Coordinates of N, CA and C in Angstrom, one line a residue:
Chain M
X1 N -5.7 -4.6 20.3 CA -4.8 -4.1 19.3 C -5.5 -4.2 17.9
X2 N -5.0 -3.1 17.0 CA -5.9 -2.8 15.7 C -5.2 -3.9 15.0
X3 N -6.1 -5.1 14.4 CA -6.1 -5.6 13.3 C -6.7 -5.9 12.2
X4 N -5.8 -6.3 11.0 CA -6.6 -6.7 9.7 C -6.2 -7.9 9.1
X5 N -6.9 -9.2 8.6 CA -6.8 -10.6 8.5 C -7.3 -10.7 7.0
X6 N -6.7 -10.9 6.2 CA -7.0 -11.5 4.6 C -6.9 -12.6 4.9
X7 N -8.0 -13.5 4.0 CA -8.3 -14.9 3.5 C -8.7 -15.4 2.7
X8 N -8.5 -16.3 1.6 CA -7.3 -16.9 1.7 C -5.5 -16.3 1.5
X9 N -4.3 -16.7 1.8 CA -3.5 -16.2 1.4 C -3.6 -16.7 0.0
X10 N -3.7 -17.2 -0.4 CA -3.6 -17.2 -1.7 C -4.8 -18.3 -2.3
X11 N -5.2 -18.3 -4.1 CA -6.4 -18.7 -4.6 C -6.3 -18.7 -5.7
X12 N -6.5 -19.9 -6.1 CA -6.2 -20.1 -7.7 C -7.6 -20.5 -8.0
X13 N -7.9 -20.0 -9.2 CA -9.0 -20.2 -9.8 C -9.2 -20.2 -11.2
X14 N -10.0 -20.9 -12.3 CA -10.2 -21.0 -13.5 C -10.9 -20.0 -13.8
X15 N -10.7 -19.4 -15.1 CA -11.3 -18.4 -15.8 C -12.9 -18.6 -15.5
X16 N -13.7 -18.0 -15.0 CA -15.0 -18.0 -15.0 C -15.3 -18.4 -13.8
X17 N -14.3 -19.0 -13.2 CA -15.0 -19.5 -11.7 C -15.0 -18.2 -10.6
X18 N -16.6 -18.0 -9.8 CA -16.2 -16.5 -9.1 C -16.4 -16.9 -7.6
X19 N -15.3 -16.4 -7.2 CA -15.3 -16.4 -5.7 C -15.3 -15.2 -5.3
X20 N -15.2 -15.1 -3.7 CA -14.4 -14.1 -2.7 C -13.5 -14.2 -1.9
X21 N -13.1 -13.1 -1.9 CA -11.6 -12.8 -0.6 C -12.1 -12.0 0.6
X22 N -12.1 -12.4 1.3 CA -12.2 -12.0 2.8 C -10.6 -10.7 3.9
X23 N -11.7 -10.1 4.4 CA -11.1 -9.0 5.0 C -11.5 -8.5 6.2
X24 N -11.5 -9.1 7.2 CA -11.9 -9.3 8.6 C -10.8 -8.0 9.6
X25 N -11.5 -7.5 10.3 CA -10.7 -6.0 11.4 C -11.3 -6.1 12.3
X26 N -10.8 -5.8 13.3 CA -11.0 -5.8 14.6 C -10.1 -4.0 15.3
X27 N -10.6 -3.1 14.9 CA -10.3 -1.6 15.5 C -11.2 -0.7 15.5
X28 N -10.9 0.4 16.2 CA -11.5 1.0 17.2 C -11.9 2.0 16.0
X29 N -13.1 2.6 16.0 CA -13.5 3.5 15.1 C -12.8 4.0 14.0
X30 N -14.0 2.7 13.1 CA -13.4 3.1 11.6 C -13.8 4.0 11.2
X31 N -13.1 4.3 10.1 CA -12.9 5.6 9.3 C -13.0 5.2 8.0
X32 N -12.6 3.9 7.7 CA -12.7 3.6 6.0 C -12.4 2.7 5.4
X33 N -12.8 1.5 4.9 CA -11.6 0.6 4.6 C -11.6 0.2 3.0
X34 N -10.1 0.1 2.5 CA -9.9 0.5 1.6 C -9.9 -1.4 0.5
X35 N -9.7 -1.1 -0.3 CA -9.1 -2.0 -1.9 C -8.6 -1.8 -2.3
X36 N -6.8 -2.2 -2.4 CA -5.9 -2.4 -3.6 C -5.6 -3.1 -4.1
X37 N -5.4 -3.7 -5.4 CA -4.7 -4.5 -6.0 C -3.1 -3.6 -6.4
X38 N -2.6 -5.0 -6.1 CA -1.3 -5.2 -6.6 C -0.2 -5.8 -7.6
X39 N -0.1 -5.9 -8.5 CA 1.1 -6.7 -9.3 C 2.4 -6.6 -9.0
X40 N 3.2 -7.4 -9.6 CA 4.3 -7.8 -8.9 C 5.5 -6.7 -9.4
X41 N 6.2 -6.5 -8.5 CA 7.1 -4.9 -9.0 C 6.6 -3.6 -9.0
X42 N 5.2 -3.6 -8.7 CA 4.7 -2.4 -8.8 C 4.0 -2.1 -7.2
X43 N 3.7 -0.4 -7.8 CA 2.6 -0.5 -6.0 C 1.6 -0.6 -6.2
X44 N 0.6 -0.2 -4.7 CA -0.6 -0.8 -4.7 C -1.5 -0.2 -5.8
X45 N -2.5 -0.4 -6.4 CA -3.6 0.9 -7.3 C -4.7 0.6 -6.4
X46 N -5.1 1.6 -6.3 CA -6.9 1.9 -5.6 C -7.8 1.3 -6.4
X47 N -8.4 0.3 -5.9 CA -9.4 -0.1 -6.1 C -10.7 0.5 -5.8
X48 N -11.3 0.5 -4.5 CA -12.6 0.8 -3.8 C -12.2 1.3 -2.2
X49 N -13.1 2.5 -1.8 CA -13.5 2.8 -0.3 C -14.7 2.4 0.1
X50 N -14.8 2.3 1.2 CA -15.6 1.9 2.1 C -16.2 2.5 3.3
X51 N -16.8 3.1 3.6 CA -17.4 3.9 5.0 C -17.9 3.3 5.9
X52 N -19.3 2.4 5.5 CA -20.3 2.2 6.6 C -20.5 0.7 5.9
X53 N -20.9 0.4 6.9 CA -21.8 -1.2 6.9 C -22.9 -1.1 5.8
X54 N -22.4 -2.2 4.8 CA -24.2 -1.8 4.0 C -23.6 -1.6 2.8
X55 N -22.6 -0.8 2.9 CA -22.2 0.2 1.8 C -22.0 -1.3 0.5
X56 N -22.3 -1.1 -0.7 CA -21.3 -1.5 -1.6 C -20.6 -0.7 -2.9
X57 N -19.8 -1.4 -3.7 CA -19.0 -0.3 -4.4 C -18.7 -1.4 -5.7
X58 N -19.1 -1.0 -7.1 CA -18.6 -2.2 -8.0 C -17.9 -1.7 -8.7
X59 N -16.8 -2.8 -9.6 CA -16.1 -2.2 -10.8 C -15.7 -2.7 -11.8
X60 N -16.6 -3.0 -12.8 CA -16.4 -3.9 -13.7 C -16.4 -5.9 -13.0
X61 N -15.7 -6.7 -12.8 CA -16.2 -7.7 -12.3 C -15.5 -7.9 -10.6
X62 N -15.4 -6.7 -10.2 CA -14.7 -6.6 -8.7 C -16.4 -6.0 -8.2
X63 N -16.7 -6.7 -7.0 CA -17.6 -6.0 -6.0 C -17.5 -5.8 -4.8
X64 N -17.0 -5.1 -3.8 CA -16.7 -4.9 -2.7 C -18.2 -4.5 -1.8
X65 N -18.0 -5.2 -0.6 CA -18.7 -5.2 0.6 C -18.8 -5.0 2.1
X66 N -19.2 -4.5 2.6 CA -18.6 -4.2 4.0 C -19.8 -4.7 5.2
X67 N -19.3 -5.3 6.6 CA -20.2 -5.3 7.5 C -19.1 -4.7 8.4
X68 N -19.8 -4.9 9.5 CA -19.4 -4.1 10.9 C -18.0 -5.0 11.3
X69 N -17.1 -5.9 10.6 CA -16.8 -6.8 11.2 C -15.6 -7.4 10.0
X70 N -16.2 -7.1 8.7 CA -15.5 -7.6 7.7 C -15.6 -7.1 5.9
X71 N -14.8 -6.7 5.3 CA -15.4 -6.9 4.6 C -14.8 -7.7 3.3
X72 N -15.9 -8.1 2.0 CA -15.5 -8.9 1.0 C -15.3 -8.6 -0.8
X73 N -14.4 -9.2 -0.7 CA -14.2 -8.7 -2.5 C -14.9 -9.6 -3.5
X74 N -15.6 -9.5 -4.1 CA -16.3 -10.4 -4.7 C -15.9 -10.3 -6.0
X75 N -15.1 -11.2 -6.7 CA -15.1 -11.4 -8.3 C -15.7 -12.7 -9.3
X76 N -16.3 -12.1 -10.0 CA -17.5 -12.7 -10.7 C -16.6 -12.9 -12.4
X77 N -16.6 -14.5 -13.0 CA -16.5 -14.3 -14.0 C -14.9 -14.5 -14.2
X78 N -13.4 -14.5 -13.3 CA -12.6 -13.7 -13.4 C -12.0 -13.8 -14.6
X79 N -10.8 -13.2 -15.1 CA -10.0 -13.5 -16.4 C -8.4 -13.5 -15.6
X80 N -7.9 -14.2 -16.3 CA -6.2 -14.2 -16.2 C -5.8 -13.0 -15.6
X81 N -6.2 -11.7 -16.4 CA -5.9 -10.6 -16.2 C -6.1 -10.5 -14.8
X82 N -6.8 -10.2 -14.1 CA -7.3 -10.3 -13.0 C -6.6 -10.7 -11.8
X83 N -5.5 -11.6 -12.0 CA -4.4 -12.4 -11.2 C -3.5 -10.8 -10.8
X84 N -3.1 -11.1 -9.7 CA -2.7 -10.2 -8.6 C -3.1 -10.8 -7.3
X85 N -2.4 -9.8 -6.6 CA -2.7 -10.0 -5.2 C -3.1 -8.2 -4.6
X86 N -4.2 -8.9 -4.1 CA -5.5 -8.0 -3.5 C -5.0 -7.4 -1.9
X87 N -5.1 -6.2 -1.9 CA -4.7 -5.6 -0.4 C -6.2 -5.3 0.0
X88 N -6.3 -5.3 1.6 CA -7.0 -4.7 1.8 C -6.6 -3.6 3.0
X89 N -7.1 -2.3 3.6 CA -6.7 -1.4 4.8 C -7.5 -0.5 5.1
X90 N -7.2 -0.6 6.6 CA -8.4 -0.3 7.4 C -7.6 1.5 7.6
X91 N -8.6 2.8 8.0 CA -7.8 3.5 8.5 C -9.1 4.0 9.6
X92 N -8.4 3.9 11.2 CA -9.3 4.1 12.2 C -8.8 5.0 13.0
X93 N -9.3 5.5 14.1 CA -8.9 6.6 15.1 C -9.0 8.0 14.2
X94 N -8.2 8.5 15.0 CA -8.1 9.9 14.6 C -6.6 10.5 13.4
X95 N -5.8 9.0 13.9 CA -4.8 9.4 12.7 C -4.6 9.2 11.1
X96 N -3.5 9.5 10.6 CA -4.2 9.1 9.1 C -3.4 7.6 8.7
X97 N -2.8 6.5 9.8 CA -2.3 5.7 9.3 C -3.3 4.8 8.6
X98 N -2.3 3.9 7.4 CA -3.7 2.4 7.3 C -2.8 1.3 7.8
X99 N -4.2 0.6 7.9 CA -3.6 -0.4 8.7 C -3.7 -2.3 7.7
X100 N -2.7 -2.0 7.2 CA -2.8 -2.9 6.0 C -2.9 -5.0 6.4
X101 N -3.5 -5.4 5.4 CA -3.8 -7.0 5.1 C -2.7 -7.4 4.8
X102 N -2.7 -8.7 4.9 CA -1.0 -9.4 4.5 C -1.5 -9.7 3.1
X103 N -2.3 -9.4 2.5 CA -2.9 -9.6 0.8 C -3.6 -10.9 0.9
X104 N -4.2 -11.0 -0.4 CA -4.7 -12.3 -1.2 C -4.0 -12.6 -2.5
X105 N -3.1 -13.3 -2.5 CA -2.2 -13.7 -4.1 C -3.6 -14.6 -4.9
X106 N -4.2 -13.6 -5.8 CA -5.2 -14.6 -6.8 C -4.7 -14.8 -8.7
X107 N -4.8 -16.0 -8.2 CA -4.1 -16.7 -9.7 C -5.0 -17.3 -10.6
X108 N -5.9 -16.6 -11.4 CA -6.8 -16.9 -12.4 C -5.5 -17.7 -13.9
X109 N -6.8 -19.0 -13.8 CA -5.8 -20.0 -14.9 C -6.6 -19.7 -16.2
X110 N -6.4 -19.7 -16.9 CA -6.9 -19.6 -18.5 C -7.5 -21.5 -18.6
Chain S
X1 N -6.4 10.5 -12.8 CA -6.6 11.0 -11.2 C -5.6 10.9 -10.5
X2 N -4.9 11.5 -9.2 CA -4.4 11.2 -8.5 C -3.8 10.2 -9.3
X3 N -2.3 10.8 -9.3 CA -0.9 10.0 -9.9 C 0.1 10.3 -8.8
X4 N 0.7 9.2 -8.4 CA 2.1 9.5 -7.8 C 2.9 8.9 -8.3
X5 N 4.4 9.5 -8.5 CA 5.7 9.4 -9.4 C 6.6 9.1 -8.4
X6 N 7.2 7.9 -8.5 CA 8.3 7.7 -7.5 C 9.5 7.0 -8.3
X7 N 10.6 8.1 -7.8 CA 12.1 7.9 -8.9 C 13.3 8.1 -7.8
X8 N 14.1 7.0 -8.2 CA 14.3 5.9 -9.2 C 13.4 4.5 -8.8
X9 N 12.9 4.0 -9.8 CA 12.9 2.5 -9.9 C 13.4 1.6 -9.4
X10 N 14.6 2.0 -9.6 CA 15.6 0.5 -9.3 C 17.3 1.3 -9.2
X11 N 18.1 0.4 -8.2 CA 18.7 1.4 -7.9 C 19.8 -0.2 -7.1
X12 N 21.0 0.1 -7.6 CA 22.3 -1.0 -7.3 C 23.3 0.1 -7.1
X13 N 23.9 -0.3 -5.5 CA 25.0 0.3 -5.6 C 25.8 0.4 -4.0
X14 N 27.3 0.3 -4.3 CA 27.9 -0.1 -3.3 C 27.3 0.1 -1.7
X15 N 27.9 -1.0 -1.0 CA 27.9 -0.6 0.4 C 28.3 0.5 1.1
X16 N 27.7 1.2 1.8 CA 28.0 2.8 2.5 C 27.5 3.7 1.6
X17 N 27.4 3.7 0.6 CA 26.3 4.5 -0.2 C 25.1 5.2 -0.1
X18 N 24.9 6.0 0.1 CA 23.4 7.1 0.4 C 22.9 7.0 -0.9
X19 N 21.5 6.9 -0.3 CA 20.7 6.6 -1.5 C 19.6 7.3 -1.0
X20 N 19.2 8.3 -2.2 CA 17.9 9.0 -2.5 C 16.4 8.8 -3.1
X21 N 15.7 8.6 -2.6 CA 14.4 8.3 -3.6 C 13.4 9.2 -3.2
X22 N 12.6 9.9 -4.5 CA 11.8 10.8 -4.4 C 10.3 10.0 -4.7
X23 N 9.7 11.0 -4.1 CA 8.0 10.6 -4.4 C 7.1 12.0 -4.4
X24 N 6.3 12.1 -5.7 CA 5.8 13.4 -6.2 C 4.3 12.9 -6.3
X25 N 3.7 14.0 -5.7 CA 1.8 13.6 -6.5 C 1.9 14.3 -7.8
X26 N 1.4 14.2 -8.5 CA 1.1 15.0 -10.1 C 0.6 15.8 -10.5
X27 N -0.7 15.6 -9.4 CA -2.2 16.2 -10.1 C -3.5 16.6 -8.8
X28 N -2.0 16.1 -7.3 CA -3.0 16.4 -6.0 C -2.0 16.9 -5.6
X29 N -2.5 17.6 -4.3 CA -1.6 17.7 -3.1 C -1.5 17.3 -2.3
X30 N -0.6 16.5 -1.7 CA -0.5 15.5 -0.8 C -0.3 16.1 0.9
X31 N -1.2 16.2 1.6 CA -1.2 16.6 2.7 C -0.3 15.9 3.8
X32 N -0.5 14.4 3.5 CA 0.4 13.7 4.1 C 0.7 12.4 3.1
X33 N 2.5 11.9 3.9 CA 3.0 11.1 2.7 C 3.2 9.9 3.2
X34 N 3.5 8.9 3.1 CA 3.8 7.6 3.5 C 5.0 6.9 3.3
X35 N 6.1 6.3 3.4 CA 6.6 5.5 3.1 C 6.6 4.3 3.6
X36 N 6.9 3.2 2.9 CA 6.9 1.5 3.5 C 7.4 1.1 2.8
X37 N 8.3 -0.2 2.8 CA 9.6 -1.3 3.1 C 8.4 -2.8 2.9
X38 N 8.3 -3.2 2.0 CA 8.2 -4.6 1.6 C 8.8 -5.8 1.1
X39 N 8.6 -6.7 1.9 CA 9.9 -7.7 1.6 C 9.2 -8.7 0.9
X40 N 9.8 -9.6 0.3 CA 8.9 -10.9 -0.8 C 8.1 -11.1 -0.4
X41 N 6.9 -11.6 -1.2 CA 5.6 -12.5 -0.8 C 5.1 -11.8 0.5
X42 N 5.2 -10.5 1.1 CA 4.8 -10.0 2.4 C 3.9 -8.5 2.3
X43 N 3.5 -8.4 3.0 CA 2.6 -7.0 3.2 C 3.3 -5.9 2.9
X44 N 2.2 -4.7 2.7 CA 3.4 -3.7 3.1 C 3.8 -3.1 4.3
X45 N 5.4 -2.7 5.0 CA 5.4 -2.5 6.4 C 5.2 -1.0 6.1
X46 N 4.8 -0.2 7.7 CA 4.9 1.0 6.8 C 6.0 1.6 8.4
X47 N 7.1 2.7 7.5 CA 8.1 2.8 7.9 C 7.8 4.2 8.7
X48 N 7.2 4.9 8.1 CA 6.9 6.6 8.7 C 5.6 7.4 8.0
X49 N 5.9 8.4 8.7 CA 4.2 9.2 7.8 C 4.6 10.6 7.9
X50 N 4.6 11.3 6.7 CA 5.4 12.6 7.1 C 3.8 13.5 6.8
X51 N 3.6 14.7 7.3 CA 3.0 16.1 6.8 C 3.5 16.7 6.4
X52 N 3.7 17.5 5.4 CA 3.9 18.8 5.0 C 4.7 19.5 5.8
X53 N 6.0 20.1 5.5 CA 6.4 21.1 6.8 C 6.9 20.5 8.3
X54 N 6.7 19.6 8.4 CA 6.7 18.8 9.7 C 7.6 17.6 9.7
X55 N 8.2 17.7 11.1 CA 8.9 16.0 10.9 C 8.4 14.8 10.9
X56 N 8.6 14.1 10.2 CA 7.9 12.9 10.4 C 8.1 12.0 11.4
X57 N 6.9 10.9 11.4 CA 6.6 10.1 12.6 C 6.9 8.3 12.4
X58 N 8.3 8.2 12.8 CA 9.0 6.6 12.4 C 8.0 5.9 12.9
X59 N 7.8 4.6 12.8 CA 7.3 3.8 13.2 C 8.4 3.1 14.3
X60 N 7.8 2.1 14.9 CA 8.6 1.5 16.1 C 9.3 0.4 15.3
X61 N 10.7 0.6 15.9 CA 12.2 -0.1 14.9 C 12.4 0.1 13.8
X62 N 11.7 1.7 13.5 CA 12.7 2.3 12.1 C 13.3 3.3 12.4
X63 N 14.9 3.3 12.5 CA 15.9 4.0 12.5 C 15.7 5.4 11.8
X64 N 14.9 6.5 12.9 CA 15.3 7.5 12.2 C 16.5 8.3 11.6
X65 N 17.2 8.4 11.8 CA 19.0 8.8 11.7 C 19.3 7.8 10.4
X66 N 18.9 6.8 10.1 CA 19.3 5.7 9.0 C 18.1 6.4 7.8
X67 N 17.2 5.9 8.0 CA 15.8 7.0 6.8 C 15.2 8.4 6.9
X68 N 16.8 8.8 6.5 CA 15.6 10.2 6.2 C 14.7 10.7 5.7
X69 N 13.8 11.4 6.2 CA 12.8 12.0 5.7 C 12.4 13.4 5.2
X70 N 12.0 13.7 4.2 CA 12.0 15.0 4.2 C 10.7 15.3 3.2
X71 N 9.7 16.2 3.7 CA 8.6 16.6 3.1 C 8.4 18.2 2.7
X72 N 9.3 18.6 2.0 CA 8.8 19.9 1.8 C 8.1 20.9 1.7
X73 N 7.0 20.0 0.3 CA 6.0 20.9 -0.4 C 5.0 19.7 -0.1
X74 N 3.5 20.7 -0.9 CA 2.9 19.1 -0.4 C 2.6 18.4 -1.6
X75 N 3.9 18.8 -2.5 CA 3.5 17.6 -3.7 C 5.3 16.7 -3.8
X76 N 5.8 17.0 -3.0 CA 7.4 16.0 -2.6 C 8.1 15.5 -1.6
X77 N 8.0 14.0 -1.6 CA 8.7 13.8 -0.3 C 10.4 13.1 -0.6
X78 N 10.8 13.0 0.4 CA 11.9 12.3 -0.3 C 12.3 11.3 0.8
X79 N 12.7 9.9 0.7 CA 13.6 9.2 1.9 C 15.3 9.0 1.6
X80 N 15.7 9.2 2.6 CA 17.3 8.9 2.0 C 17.7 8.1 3.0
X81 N 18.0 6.8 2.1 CA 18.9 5.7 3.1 C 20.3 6.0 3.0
X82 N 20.2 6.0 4.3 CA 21.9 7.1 4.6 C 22.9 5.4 4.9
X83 N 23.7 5.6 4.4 CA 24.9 4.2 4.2 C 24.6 3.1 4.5
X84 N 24.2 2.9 3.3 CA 23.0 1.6 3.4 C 24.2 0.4 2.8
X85 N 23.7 -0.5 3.5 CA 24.0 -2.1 4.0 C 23.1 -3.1 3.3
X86 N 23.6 -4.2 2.9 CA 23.1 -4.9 2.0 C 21.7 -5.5 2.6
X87 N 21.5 -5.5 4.1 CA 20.7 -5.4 4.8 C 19.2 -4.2 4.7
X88 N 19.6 -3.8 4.1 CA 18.3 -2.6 3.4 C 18.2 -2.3 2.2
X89 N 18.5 -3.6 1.6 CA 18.2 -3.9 0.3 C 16.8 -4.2 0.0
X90 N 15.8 -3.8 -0.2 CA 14.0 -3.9 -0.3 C 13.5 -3.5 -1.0
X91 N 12.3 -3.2 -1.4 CA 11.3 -2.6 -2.3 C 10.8 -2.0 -1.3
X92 N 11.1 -0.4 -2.0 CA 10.3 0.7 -1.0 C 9.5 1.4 -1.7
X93 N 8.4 1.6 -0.8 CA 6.9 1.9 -1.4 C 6.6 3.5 -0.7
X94 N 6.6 4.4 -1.6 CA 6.0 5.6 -1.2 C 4.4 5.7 -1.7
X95 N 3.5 6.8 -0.4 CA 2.1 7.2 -1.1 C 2.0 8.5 -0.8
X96 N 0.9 8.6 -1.7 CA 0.4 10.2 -0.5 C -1.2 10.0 -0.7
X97 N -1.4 11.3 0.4 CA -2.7 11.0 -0.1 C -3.6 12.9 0.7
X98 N -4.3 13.2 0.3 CA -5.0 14.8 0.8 C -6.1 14.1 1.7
X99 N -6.2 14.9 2.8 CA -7.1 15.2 3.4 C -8.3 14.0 3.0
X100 N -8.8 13.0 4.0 CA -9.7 12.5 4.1 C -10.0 11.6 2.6
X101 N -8.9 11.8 1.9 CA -8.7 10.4 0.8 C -8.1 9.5 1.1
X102 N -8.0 8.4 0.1 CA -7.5 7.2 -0.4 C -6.2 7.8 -0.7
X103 N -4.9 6.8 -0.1 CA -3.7 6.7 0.1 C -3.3 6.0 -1.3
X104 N -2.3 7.1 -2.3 CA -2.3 6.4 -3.9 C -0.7 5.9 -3.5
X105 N -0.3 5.4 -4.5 CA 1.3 4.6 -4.4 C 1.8 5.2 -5.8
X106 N 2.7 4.8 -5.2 CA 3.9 5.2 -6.2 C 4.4 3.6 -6.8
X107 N 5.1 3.7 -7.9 CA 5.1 2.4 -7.7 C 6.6 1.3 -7.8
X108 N 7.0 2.1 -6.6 CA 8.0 1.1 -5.9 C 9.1 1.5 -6.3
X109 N 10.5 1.4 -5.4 CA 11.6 1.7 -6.0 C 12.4 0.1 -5.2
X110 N 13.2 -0.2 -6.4 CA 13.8 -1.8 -5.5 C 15.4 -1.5 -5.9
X111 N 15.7 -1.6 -4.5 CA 17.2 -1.0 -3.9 C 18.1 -2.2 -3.8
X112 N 19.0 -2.3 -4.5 CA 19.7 -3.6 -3.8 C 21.5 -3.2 -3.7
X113 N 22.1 -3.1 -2.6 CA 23.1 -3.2 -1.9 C 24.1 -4.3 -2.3
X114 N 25.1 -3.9 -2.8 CA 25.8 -4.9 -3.0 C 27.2 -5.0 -1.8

């Protein structure tokens, strides 16, 4: 069965401290996998796509990564601002569904 | 880039009540549409996938007859919770997205059933 696993559910961190979020799938011929952030009341915004293993993708202090197996959000530096919760989704086979993360709630403290 | 418009917002109103919510791209054509149903602190579920012209495809334990679907054109879709129960009170999330892109959002309409 097609799945997608975020880690941690949630992460609190101090202004400047940089970590990653994790995004681990297990399905059958990928097709793409995606980056949203989210705030609260609102929908997802596009962040980053992803194709192939190897690939990466930066945006200001977000860097996304991909292997055959997982891939990682890396933020460098963060600011308050930055606090959301992070989707990640896979879309595989031949149809156009995605196949979404249960998120990462990240809480950058001032 | 790629804007989607999803109206109403926010939306209160008695039990047995039909309720409409639309979702528009702005500035693409949306070949195919999405809607999903998120509940607090949780993912998003996703409820159906419509094409253009075509019926859409529920997902397993969503009531088609209860959410309707309807995809027109390929820049409007609409869902209509047909006598809705305090029980399908949620934040529903429409997207679209063309051909071999990223799936944009709309951004949420939150329904509550009194």
């Amino acid at each position: 069965e097609d799945q997608v696993t975020q880690s941690p559910e949630a992460l609190r961190l101090q202004e400047g401290e940089s970590s990653s979020l994790n995004c681990s799938y297990t399905v059958s011929g990928l097709r793409g996998l995606f980056w949203y952030r989210q705030d609260p009341g609102k929908g997802p915004e596009f962040l980053f796509t992803l194709y192939s293993a190897g690939e990466e993708k930066e945006k200001e202090r977000l860097k996304a990564t991909l292997t055959k197996k997982e891939s990682f959000l890396h933020i460098t530096a963060p600011k308050p601002e930055d606090s959301a919760t992070y989707l990640c989704a896979v879309q595989a086979g031949t149809g156009n569904q995605f196949y979404f993360g249960t998120g990462t709630s990240l809480t950058v403290i001032p | 880039g790629a804007v989607v418009s999803q109206h109403p917002s926010r939306v209160i109103c008695k039990s047995g009540t039909s309720v409409k919510i639309e979702c528009r791209s702005l500035d693409f054509q949306a070949t195919t549409m999405f809607w999903y149903r998120q509940f607090p602190k949780k993912s998003l579920m996703l409820m159906a996938t419509s094409n253009e012209g075509s019926k859409a495809t529920y997902e397993q334990g969503v009531e088609k007859d209860k959410f309707l679907i309807n995809h027109a054109s390929l820049t409007l879709s609409t869902l209509t919770v047909t006598s809705a129960h305090p029980e399908d009170s949620s934040f529903y999330i429409c997207s679209a997205a063309d051909r071999g892109q990223p799936q944009h959002f709309g951004d949420g309409t939150r329904l509550s059933i009194l």
